[in-house]
Structure formats: C-alpha cells, structure tokens
Short mmCIF file of C-alpha atoms and ligand atoms in Angstrom, two decimals:
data_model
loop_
_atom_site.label_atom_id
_atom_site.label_comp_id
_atom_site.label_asym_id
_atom_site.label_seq_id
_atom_site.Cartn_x
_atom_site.Cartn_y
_atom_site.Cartn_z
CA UNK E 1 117.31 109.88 108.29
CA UNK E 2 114.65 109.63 111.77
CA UNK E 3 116.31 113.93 112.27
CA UNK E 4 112.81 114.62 111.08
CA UNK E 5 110.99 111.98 112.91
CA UNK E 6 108.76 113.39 115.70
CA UNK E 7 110.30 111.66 118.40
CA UNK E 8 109.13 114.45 121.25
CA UNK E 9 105.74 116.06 121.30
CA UNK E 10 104.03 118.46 123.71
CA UNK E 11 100.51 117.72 125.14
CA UNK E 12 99.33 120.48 128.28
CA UNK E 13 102.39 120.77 130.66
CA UNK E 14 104.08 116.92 129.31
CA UNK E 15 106.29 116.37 127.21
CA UNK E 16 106.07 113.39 125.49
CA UNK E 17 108.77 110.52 123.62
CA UNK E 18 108.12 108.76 121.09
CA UNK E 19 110.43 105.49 121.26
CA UNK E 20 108.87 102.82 119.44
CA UNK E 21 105.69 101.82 117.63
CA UNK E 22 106.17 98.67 118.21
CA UNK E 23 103.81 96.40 120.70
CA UNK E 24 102.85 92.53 121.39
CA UNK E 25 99.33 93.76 121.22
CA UNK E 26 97.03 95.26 118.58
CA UNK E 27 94.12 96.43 120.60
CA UNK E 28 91.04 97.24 118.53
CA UNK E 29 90.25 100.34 120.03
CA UNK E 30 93.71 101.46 118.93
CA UNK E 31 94.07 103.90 116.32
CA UNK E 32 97.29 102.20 114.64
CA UNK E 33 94.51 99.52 113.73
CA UNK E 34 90.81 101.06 113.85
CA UNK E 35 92.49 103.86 111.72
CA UNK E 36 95.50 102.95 110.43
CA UNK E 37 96.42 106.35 111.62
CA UNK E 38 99.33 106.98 113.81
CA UNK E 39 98.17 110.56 114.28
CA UNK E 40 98.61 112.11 117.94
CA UNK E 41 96.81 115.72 118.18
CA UNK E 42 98.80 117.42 115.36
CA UNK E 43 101.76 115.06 115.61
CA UNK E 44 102.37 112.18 113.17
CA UNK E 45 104.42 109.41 115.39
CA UNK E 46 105.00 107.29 112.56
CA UNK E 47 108.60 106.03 113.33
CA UNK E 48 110.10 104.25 109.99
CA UNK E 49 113.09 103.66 111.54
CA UNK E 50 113.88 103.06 115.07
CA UNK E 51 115.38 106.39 116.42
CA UNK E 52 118.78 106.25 118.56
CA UNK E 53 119.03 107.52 121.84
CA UNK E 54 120.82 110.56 120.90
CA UNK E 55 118.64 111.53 118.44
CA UNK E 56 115.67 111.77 121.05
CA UNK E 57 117.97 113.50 124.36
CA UNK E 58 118.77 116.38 120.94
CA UNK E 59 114.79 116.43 120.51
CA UNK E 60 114.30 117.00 124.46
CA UNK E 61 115.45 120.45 124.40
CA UNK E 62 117.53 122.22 127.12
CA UNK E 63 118.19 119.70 130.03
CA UNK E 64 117.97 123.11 132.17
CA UNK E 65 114.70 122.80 131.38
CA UNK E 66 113.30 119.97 132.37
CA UNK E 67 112.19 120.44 135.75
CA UNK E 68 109.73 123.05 134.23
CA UNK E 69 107.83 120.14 132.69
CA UNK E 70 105.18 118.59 134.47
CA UNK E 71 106.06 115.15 133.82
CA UNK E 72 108.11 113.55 130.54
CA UNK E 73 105.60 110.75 129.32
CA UNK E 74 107.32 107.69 127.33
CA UNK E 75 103.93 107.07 125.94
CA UNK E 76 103.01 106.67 121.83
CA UNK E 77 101.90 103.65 119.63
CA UNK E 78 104.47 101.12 121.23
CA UNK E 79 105.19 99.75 124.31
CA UNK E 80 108.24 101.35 125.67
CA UNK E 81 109.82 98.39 127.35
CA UNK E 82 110.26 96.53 124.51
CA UNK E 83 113.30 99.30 124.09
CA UNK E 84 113.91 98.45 128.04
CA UNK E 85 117.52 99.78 126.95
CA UNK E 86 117.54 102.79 125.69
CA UNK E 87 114.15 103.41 127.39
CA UNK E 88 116.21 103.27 130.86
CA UNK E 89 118.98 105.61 129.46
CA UNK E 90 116.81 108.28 128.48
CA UNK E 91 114.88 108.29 131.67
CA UNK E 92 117.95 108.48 133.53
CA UNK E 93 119.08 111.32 131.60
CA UNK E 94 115.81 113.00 132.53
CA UNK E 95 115.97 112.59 136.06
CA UNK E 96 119.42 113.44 136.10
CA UNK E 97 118.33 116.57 135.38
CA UNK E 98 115.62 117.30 137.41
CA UNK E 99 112.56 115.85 135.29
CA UNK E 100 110.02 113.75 136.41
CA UNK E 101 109.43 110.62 134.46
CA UNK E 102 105.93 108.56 133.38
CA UNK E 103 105.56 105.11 132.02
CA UNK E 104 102.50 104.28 129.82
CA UNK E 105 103.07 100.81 129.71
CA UNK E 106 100.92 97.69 128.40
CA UNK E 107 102.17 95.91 131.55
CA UNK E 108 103.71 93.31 129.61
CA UNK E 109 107.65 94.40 130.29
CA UNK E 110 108.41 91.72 132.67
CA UNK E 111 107.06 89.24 130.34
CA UNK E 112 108.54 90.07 126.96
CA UNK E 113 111.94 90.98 129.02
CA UNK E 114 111.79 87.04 130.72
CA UNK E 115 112.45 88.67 134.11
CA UNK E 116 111.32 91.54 136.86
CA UNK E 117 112.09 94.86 135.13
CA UNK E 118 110.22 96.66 138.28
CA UNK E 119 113.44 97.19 140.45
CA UNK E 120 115.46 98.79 137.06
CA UNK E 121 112.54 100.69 136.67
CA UNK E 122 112.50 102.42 140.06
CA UNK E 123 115.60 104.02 139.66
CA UNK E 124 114.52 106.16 137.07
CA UNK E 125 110.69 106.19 136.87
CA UNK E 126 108.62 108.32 139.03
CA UNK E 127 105.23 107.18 137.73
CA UNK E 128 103.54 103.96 135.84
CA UNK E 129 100.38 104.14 133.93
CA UNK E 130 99.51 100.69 133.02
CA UNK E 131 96.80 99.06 130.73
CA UNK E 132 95.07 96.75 132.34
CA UNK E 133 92.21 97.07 129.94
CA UNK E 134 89.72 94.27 131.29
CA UNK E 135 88.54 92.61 133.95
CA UNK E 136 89.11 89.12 132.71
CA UNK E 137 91.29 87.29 130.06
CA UNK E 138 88.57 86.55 127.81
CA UNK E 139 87.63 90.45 127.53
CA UNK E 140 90.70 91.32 127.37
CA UNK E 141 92.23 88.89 124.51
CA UNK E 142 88.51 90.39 122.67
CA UNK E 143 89.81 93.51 122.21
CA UNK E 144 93.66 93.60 123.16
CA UNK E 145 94.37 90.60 120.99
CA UNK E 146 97.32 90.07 122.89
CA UNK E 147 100.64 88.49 120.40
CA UNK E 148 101.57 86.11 123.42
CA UNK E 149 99.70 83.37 125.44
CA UNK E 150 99.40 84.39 129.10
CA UNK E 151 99.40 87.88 128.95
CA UNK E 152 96.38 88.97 130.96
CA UNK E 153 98.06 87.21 133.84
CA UNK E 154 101.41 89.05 133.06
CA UNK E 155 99.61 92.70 133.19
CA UNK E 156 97.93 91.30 136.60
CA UNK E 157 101.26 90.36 138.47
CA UNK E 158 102.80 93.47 136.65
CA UNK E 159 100.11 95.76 138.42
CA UNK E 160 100.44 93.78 141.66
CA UNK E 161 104.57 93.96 141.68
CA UNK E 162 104.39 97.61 140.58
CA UNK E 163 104.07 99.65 143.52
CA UNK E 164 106.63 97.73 145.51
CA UNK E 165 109.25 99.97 143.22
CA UNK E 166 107.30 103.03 142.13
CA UNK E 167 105.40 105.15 144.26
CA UNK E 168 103.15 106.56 142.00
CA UNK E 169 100.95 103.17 139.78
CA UNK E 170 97.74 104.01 137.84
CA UNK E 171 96.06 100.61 135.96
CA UNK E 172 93.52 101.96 133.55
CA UNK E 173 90.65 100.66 130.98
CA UNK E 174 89.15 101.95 128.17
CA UNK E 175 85.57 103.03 129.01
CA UNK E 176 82.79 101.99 126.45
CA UNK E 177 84.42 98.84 125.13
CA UNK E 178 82.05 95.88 124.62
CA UNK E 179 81.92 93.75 127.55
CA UNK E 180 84.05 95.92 129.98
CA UNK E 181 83.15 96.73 133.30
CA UNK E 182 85.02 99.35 134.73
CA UNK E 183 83.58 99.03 138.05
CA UNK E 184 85.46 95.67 137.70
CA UNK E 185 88.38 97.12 136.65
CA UNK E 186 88.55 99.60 139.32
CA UNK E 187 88.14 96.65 141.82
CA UNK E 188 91.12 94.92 140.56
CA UNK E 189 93.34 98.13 140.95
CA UNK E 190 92.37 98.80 144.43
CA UNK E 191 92.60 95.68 145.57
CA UNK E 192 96.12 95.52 144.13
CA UNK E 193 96.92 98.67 146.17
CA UNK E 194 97.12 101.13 143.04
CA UNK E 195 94.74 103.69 141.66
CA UNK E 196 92.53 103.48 138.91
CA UNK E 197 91.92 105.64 135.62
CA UNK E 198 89.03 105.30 133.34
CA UNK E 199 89.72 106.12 130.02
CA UNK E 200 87.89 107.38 126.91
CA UNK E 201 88.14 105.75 123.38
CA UNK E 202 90.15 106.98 121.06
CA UNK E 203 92.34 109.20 123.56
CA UNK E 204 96.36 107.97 123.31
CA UNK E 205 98.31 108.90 126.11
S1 LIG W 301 96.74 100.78 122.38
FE1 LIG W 301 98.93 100.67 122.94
S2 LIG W 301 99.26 98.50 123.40
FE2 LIG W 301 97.35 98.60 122.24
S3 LIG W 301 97.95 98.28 120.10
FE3 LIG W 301 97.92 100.49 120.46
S4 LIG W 301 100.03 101.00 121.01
FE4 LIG W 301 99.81 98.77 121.24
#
C-alpha cells in the first residue's frame, strides 16, 4: 500500500528520506500545523502508513550510486529517531555503500529513547543538524510546544553530547520567530563546541 508513498525526494545534490511524520513536538512555525500541509517543494510526504525499511532502500535507487550524492538527509515532518531502528539500518546501508549520511533531528532522541543514542549514531551518521530553536525554555515551549516536560534541557545536553560522536554538529533556529534571538542561539552553539545555522520560516529541511 506505502509503494506509492514518497518516501525519497531530491532537493539540489541530497537526497532526502522520508521515515516518519511523526514528532513529540508541534512547532508553530511548522507547516504540518500553520498549514496543515505536508507539502515539501513538489513532494507530498504525507506517510499514511509507516513505510518498512525495504520499501525505502527500493526507493534509494542504485546503491552504486550513492557516493554521487552529496549527502542522504533523513529529514521530513517527523523526527527520525523516534524510528531509532530502522533509522540506523538504513543509514548503515547507505554508508555501506559509500553515501554520506545527515540527521535533521529535534534533539530529543536520547530522551524519547530513555538512554544515549549518540555512540549508535556515530557509526553510521556523518552529520547532525539539530533544532535547538530558542535560547531559553520559555521561548522555546512558545513556539515548539514540546509533547514532554523537560525537553529544552534534553535538546541542550543532546547538542552538548553530540560532537563527542559525530564530527560534523550544526544546532539551528528559526529566524523571525517572536521572541528569538539568534545571536543567543548562536552563543549557545559555540559555546557547546558546534556550529550554528540560522534558518528561515517556512523552509523544511
Ligand atoms: S518542525 Fe519538525 S519537530 Fe517541529 S513539528 Fe514540524 S516536524 Fe515536528
């Protein structure tokens, strides 16, 4: 039934997988709720089901051809570690064969997992792009309305933990949002040793 799901899309030189649409949070700014649109570019992620990890390795094409891709993004509207499983499969399949692998995370994979999923993570992950979104808890449970208590804290320690496994950590915040300061933000990342990524509204991935 999910064959004609759109579990891979293309955006520049990425390609991108589409693993859940599930997350603890439902950010304002997000289009799943300011829109109730689950529209990427020209691809409709809508997942009605929740696709098997064969049925996304058939959508990634040619394993000879991954190392042509810039980077294979597990990115969409869900948090990919809440399918920590089948999330880790895939991106050992990837790297397997010569692919380079991205997070973008919510930070929150340690916390809905109940333990450090940093170390399982830098076996197969080459790069993290996590959502720190605010530069306080009050800001951040504003517009990231976050499902469980302490997760501003969680994305903190996640961002701090991060680069002790993956080379390559990017925390990022949504520019324009009332009440964020991304000077603030950018403070936080650096002084938790990653870099920083400003982002503009209404721009998934
Ligand atoms: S922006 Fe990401 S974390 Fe926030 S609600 Fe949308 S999919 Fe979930």
């Amino acid at each position: 039934m999910s064959q004609a799901l759109q579990l891979v899309y293309d955006i520049g030189e990425s390609r991108y997988i589409n693993l859940t649409d599930r997350c603890t949070l439902s950010c304002q700014f997000c289009p799943k709720f300011s829109q109730d649109s689950h529209q990427v570019h020209e691809y409709d992620l809508s997942l009605p089901v929740r696709p098997e990890v064969e049925e996304i390795k058939a959508q990634l094409g040619d394993p000879r051809d991954f190392a042509n891709f810039k980077q294979f993004v597990f990115c969409g509207f869900g948090e990919p570690t809440l399918r920590l499983k089948p999330l880790l499969e895939i991106a050992h399949y990837i790297k397997d064969n010569g692919g380079q692998v991205r997070i973008n995370t919510d930070g929150l994979g340690n916390k809905v997992n109940k333990r450090n999923i940093l170390p399982d993570l830098g076996e197969c992950v080459d790069a993290l792009s996590i959502s720190l979104n605010a530069q306080n808890e009050s800001i951040y449970d504003q517009h990231c309305k976050p499902a469980l208590k302490g997760s501003y804290a969680a994305v903190l320690e996640f961002i701090e933990l991060a680069p002790q496994h993956i080379k390559d950590v990017t925390a990022s915040a949504v520019d324009g949002l009332e009440g964020v300061d991304i000077v603030a933000c950018e403070h936080i990342a650096k002084a938790k040793g990653v870099k920083f990524r400003r982002r503009v509204l209404d721009i998934v991935g």
